[in-house]
JSON list of C-alpha atoms in Angstrom, two decimals:
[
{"chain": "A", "resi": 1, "resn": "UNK", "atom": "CA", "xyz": [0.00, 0.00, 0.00]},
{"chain": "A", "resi": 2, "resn": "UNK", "atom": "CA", "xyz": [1.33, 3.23, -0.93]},
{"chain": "A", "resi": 3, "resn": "UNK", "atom": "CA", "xyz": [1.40, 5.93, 1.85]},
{"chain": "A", "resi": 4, "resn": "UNK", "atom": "CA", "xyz": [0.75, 9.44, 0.27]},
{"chain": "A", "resi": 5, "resn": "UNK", "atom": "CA", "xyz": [1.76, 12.97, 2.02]},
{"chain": "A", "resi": 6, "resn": "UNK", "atom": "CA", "xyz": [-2.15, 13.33, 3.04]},
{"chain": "A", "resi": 7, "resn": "UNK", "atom": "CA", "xyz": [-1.81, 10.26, 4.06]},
{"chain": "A", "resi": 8, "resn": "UNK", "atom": "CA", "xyz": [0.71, 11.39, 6.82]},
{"chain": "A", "resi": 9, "resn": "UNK", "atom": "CA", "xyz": [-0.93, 14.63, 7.74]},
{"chain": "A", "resi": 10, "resn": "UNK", "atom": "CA", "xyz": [-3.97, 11.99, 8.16]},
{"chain": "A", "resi": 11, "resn": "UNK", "atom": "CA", "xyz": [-2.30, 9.89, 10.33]},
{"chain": "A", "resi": 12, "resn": "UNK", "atom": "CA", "xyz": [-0.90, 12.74, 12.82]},
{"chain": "A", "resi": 13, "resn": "UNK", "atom": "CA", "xyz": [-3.83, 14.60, 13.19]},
{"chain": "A", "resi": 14, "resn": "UNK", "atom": "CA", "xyz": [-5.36, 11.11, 13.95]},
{"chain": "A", "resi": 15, "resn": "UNK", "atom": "CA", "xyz": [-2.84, 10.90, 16.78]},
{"chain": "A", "resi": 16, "resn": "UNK", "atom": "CA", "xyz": [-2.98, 14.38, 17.53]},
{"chain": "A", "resi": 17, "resn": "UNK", "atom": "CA", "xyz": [-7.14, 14.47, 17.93]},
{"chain": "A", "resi": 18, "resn": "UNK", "atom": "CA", "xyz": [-6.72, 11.28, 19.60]},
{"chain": "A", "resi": 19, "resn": "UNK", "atom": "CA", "xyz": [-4.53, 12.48, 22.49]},
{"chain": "A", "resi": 20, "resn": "UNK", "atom": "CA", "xyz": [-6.51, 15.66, 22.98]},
{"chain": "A", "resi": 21, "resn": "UNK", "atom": "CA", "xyz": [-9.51, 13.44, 23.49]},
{"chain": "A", "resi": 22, "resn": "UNK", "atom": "CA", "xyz": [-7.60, 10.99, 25.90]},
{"chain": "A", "resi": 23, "resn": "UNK", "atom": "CA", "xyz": [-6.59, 14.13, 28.03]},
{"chain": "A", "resi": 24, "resn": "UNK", "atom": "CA", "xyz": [-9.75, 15.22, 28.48]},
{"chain": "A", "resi": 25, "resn": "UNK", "atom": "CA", "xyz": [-11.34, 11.62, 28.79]},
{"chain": "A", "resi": 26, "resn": "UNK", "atom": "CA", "xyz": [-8.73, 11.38, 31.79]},
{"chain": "A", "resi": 27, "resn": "UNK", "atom": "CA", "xyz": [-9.34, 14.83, 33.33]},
{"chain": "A", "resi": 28, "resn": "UNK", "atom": "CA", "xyz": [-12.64, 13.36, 33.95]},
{"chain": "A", "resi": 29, "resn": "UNK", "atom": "CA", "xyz": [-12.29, 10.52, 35.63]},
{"chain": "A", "resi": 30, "resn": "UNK", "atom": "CA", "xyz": [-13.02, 7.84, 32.43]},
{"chain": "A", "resi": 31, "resn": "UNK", "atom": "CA", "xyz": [-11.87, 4.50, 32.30]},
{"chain": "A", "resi": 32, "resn": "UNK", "atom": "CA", "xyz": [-9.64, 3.40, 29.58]},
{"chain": "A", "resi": 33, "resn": "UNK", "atom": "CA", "xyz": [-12.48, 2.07, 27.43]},
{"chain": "A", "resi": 34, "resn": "UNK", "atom": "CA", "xyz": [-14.26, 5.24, 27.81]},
{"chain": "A", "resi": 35, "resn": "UNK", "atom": "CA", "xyz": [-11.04, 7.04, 26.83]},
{"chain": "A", "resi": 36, "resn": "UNK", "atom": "CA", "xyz": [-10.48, 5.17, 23.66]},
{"chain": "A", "resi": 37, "resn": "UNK", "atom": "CA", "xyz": [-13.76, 5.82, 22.67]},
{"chain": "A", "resi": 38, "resn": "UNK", "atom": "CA", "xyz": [-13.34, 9.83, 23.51]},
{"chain": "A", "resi": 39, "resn": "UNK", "atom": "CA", "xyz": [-10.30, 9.53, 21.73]},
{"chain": "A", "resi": 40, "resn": "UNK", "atom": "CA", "xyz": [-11.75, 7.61, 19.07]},
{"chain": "A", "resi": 41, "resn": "UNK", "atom": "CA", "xyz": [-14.77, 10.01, 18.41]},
{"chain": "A", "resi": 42, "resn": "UNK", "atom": "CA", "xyz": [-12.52, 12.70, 18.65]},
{"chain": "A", "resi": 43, "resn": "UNK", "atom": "CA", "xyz": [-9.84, 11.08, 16.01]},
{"chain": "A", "resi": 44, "resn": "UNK", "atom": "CA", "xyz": [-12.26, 10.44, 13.46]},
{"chain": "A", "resi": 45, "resn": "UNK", "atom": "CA", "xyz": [-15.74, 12.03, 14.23]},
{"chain": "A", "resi": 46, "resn": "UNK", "atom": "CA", "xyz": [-15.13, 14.84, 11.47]},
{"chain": "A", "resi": 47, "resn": "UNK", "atom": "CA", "xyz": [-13.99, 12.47, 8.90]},
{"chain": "A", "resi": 48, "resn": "UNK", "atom": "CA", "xyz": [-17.18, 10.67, 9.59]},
{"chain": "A", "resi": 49, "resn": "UNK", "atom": "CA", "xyz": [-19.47, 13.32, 8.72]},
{"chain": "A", "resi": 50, "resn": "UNK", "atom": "CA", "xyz": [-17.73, 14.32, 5.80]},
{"chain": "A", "resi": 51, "resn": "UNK", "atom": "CA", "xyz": [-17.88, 11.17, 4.47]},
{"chain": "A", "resi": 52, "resn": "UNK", "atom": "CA", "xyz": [-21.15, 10.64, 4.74]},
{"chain": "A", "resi": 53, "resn": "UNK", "atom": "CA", "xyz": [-22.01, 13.74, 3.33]},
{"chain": "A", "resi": 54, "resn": "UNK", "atom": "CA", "xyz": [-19.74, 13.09, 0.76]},
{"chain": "A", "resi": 55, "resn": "UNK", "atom": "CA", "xyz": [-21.73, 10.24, 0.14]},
{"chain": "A", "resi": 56, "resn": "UNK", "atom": "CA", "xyz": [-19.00, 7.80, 0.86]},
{"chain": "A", "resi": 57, "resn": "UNK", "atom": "CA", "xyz": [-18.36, 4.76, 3.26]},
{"chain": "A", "resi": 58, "resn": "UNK", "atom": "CA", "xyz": [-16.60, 6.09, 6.62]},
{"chain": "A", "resi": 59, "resn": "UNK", "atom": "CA", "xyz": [-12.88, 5.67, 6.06]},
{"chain": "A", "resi": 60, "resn": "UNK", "atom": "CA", "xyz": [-11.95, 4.04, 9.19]},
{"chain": "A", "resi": 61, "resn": "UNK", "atom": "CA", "xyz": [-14.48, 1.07, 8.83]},
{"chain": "A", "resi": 62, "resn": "UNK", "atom": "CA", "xyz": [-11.89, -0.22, 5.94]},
{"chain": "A", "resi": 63, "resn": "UNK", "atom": "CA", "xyz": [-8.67, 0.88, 7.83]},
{"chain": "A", "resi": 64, "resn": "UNK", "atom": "CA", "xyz": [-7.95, -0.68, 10.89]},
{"chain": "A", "resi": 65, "resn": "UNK", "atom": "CA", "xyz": [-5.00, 1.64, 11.50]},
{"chain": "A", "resi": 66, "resn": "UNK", "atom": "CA", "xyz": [-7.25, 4.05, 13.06]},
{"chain": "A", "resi": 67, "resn": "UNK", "atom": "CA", "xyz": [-7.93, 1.82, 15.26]},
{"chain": "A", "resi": 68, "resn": "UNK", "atom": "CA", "xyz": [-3.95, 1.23, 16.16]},
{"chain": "A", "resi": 69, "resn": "UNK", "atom": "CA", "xyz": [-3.58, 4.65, 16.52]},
{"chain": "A", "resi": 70, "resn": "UNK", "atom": "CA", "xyz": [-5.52, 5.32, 18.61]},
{"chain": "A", "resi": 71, "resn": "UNK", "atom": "CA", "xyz": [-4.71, 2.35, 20.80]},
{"chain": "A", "resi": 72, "resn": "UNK", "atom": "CA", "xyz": [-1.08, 3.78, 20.72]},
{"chain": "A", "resi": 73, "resn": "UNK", "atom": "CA", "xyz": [-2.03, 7.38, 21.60]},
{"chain": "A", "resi": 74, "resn": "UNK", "atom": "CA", "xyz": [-4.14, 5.53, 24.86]},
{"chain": "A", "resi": 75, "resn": "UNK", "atom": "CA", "xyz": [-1.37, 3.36, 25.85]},
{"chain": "A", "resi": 76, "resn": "UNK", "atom": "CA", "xyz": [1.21, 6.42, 25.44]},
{"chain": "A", "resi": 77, "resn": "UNK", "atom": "CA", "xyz": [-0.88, 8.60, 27.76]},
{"chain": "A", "resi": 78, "resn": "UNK", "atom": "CA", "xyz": [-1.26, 5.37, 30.15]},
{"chain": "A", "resi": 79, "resn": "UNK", "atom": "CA", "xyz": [2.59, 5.31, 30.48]},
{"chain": "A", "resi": 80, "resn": "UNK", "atom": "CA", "xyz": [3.50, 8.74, 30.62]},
{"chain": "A", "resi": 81, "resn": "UNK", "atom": "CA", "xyz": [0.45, 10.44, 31.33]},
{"chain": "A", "resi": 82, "resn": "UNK", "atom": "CA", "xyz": [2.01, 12.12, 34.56]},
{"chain": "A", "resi": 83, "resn": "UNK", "atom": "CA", "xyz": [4.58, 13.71, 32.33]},
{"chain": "A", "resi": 84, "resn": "UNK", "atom": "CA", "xyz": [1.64, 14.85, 29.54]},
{"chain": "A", "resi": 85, "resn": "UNK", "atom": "CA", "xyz": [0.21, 16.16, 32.58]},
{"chain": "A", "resi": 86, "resn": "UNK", "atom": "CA", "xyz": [3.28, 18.58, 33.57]},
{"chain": "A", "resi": 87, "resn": "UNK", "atom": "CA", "xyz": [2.61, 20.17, 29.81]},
{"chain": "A", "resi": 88, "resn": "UNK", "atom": "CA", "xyz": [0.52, 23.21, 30.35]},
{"chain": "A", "resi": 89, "resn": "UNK", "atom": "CA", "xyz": [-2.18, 23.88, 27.48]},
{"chain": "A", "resi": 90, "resn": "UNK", "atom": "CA", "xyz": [-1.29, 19.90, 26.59]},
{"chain": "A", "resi": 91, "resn": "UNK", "atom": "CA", "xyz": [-5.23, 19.89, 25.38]},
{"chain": "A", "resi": 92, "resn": "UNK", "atom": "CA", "xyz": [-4.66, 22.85, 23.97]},
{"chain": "A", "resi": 93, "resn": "UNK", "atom": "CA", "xyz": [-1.77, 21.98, 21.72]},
{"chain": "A", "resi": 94, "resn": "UNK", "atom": "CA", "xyz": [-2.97, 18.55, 20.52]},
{"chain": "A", "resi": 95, "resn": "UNK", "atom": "CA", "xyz": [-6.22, 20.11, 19.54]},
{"chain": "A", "resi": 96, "resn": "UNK", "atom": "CA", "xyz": [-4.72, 23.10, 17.42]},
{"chain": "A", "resi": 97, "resn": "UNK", "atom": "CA", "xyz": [-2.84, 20.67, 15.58]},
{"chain": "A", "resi": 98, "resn": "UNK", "atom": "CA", "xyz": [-5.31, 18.19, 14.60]},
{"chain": "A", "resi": 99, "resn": "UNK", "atom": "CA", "xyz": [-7.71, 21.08, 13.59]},
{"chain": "A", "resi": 100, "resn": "UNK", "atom": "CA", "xyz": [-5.03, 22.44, 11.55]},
{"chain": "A", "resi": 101, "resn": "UNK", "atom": "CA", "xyz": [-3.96, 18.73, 9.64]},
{"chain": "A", "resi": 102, "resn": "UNK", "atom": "CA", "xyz": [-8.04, 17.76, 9.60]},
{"chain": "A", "resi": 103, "resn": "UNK", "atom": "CA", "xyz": [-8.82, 20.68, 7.75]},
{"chain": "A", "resi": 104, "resn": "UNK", "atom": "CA", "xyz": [-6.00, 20.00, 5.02]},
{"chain": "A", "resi": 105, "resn": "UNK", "atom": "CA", "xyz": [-7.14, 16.49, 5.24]},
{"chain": "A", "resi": 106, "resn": "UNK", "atom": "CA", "xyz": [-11.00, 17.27, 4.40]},
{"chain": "A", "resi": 107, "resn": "UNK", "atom": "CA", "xyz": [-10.30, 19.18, 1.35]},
{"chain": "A", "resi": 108, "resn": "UNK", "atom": "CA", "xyz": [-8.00, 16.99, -0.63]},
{"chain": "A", "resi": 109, "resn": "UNK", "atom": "CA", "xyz": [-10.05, 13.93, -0.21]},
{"chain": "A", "resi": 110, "resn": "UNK", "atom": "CA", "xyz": [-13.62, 16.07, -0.99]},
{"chain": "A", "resi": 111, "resn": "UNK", "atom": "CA", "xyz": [-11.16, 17.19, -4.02]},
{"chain": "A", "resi": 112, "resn": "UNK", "atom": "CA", "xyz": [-10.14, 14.16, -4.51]},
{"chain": "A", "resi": 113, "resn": "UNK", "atom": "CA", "xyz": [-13.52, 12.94, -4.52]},
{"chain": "A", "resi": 114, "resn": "UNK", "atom": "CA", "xyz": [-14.92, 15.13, -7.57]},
{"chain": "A", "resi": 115, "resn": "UNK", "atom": "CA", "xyz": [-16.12, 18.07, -5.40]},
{"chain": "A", "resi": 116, "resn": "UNK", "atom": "CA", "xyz": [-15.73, 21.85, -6.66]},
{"chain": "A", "resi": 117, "resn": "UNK", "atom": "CA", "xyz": [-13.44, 24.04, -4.38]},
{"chain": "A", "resi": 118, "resn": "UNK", "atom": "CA", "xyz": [-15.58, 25.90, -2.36]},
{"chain": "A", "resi": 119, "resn": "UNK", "atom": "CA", "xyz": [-17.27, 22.57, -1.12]},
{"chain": "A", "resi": 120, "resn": "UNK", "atom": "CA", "xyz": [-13.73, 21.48, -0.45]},
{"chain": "A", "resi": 121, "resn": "UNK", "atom": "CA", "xyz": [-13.01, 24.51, 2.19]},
{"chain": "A", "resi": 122, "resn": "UNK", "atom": "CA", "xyz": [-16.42, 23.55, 4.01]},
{"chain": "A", "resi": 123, "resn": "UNK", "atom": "CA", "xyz": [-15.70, 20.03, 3.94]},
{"chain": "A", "resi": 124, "resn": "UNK", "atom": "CA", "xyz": [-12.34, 20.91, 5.68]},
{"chain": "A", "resi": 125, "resn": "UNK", "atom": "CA", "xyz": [-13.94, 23.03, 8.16]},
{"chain": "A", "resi": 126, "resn": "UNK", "atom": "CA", "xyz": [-16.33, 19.69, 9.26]},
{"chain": "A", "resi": 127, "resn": "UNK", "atom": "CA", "xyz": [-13.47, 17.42, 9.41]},
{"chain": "A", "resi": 128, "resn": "UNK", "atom": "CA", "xyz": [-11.63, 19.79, 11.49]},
{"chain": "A", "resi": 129, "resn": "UNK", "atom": "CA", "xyz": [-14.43, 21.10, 13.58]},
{"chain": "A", "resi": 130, "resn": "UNK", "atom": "CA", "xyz": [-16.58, 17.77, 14.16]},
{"chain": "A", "resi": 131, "resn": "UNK", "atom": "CA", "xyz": [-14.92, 15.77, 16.10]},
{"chain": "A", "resi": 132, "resn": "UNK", "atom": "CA", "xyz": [-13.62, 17.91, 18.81]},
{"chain": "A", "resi": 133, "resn": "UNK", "atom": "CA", "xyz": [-17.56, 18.83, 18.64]},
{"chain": "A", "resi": 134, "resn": "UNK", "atom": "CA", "xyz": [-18.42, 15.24, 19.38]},
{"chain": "A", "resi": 135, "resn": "UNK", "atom": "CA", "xyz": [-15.50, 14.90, 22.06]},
{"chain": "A", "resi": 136, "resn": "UNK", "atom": "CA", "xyz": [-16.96, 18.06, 23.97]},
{"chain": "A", "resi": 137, "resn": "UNK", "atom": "CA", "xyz": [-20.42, 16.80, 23.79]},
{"chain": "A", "resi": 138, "resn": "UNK", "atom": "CA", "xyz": [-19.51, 13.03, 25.07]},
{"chain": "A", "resi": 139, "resn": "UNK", "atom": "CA", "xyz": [-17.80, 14.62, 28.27]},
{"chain": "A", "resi": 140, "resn": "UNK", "atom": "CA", "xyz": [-20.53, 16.98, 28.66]},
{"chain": "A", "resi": 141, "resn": "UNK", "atom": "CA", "xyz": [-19.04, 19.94, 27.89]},
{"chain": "A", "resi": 142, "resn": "UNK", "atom": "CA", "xyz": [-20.02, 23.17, 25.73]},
{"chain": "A", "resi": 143, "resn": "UNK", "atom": "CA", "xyz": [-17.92, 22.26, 22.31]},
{"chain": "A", "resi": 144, "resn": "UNK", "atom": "CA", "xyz": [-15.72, 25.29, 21.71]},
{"chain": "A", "resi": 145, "resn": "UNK", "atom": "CA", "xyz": [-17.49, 25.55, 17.97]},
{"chain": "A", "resi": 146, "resn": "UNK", "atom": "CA", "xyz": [-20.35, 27.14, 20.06]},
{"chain": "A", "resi": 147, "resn": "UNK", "atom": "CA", "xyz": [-18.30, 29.29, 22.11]},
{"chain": "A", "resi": 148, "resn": "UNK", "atom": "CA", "xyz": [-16.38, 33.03, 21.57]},
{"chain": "A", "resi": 149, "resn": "UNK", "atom": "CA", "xyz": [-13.22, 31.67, 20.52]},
{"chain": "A", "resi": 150, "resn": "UNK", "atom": "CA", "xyz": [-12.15, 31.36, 16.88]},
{"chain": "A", "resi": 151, "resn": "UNK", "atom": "CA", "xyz": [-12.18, 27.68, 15.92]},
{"chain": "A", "resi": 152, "resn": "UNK", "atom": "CA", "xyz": [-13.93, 27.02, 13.15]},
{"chain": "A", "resi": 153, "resn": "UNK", "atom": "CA", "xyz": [-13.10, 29.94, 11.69]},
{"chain": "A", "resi": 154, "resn": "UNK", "atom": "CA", "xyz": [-9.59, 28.97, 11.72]},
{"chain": "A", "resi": 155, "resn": "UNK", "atom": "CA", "xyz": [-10.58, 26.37, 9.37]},
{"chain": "A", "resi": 156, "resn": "UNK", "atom": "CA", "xyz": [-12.10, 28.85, 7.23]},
{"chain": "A", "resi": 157, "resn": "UNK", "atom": "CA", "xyz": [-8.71, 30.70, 7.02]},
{"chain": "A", "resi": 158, "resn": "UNK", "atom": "CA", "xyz": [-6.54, 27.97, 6.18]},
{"chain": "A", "resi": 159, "resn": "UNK", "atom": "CA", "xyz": [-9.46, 27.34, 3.70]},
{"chain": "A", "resi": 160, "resn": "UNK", "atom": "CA", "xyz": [-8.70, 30.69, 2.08]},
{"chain": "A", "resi": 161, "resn": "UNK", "atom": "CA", "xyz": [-4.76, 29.67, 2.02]},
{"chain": "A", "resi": 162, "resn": "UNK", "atom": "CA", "xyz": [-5.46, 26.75, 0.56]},
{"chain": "A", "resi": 163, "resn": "UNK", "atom": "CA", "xyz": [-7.73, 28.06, -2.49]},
{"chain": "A", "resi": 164, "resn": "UNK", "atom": "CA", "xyz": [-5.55, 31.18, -2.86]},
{"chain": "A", "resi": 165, "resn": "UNK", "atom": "CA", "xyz": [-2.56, 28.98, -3.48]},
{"chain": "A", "resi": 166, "resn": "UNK", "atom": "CA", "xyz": [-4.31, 26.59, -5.74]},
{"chain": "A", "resi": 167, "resn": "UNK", "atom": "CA", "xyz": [-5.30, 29.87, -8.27]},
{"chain": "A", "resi": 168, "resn": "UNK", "atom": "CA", "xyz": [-2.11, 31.12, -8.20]},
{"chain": "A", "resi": 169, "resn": "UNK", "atom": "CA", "xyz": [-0.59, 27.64, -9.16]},
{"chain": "A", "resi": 170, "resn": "UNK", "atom": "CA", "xyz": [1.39, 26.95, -5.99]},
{"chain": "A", "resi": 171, "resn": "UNK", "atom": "CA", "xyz": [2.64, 23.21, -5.74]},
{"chain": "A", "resi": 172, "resn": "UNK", "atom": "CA", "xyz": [0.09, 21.16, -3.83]},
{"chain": "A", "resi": 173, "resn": "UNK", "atom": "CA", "xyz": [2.60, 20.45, -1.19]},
{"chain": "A", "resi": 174, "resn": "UNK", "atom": "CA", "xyz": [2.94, 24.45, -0.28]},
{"chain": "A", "resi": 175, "resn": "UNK", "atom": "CA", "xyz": [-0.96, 24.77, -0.02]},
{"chain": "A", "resi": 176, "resn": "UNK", "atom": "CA", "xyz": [-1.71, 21.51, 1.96]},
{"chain": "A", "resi": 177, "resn": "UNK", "atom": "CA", "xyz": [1.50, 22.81, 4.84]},
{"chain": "A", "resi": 178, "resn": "UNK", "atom": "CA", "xyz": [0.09, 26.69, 4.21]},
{"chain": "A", "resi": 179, "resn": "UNK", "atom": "CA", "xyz": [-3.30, 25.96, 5.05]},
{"chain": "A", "resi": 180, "resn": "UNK", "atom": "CA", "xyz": [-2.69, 23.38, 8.00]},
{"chain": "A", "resi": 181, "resn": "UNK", "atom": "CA", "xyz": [-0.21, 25.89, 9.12]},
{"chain": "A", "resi": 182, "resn": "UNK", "atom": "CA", "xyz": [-2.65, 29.02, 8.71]},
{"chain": "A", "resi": 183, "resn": "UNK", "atom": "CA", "xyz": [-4.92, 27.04, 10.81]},
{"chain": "A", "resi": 184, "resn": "UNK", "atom": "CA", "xyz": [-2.94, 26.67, 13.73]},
{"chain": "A", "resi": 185, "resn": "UNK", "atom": "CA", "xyz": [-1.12, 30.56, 13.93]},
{"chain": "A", "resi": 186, "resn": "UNK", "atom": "CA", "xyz": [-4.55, 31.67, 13.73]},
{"chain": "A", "resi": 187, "resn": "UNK", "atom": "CA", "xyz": [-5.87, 29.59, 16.56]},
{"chain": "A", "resi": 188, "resn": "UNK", "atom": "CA", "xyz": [-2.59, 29.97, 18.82]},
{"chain": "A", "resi": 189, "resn": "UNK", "atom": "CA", "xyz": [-3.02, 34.03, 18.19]},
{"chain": "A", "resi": 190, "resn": "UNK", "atom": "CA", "xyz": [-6.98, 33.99, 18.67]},
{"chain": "A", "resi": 191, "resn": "UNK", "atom": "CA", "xyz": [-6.00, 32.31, 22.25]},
{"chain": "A", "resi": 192, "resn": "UNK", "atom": "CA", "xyz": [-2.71, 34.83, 23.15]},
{"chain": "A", "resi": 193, "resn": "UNK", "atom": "CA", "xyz": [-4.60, 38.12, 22.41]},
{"chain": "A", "resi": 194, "resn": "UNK", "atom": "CA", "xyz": [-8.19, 37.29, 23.09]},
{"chain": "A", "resi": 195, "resn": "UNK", "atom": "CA", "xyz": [-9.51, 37.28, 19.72]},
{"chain": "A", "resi": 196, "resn": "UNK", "atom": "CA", "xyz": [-13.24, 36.39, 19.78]},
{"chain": "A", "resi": 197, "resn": "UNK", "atom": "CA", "xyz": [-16.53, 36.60, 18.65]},
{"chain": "A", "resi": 198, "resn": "UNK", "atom": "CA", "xyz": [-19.05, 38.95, 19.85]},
{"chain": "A", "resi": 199, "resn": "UNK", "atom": "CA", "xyz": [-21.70, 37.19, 21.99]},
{"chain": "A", "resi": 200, "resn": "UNK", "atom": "CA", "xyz": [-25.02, 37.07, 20.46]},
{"chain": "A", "resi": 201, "resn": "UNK", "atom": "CA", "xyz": [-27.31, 38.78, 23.23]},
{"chain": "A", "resi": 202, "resn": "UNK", "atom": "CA", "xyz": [-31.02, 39.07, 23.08]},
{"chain": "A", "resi": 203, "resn": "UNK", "atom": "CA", "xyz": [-33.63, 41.47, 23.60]},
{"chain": "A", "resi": 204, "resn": "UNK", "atom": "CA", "xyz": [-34.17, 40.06, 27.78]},
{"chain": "A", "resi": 205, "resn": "UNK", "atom": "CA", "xyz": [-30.34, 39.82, 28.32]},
{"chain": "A", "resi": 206, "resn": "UNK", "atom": "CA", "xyz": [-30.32, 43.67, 27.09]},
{"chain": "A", "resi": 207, "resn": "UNK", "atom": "CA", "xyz": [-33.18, 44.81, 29.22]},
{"chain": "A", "resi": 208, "resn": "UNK", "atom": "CA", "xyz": [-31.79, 43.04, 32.80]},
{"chain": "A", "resi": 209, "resn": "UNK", "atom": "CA", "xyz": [-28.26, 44.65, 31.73]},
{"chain": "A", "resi": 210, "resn": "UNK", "atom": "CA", "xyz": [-30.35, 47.88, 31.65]},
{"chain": "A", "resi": 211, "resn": "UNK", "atom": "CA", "xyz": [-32.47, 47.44, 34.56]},
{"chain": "A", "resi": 212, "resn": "UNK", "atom": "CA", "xyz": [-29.47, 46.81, 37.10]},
{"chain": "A", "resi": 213, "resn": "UNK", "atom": "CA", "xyz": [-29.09, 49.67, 39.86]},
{"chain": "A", "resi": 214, "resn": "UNK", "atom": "CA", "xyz": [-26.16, 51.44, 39.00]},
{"chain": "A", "resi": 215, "resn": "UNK", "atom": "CA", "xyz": [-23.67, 51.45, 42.43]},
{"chain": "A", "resi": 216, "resn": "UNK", "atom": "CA", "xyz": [-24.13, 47.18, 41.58]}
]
């Protein structure tokens, strides 16, 4: 079997997804099933729902080596999970990366798959975007997607990159490691100076704001 260069970016953001759902799994108390399945859901959630969109069978239920990664990024954290621990922003980290290799990921196979560009960059944004949206919802938490910090929009950026580079003829190589990399500044800058969304407020949030005594 021949192992392409999307192939590898596959692969680590598998790992890299993986281990940000393992972290979390751990931080709340799961066993080690339940954290392979975190990390699991996490690894290959947003491939899921672009395939199926995409009309196509889920690519992990013809490669077992999602499977072994994941198993290795479970047993790594078993082993040296006190010294993943000592990391600061660990979660973080593993996160931003696999958003930023998903999203290349999800637009060269929806290419790849007959799709024009523009679908591509939204497919990319899913298979970046889903899975930490399934990993947030299966340890009850609010998924970031749905919160002020720029996430999916970083997928949307490298998006850009990526279709920007293709017009102007770049080599595929340069707009696959542009737009994963695009991804991740963005996201690592959104997080160091506070970049986010305005909160969406409605017409009862507006009037208690109002309402409040002034010397509150």
């Amino acid at each position: 079997m021949t192992i392409t260069f999307v192939d590898i970016i596959d692969y680590l953001g598998t790992f890299a997804f993986a281990v940000s759902g393992i972290r979390l799994a751990s931080a709340k108390k799961f066993d080690w099933f339940g954290a392979f399945i975190v990390g699991m859901a996490t690894a290959v959630g947003g491939g899921t729902l672009r395939d199926v969109m995409l009309g196509q069978s889920p690519f992990w239920m013809t490669q077992p080596i999602y499977f072994a990664i994941n198993g290795f990024a479970l047993l790594l954290f078993v082993f040296l999970h006190k010294q993943i621990n000592r990391v600061s922003n660990t979660i973080f980290l593993f996160d931003t990366i696999g958003l930023g290799l998903f999203t290349v990921v999800g637009i060269q196979k929806t290419l790849d798959a007959g799709f024009p560009l523009w679908t591509a960059n939204i497919m990319g944004m899913f298979t970046g975007a889903a899975g930490g949206v399934i990993r947030d919802i299966l340890i009850n938490e609010v998924p970031l997607i749905f919160r002020r910090d720029i996430y999916a929009l970083a997928c949307c950026a490298g998006g850009i990159f990526f279709s920007w580079g293709i017009t102007e003829g770049l080599p595929l190589e340069a707009c696959t490691i542009g737009c994963a990399m695009a991804v991740i500044i963005i996201r690592l800058l959104a997080v160091m100076f506070h970049w986010q969304l305005p909160i969406l407020h409605d017409s009862e949030d507006e009037k208690k704001e109002e309402d409040k005594p002034e010397n509150q």
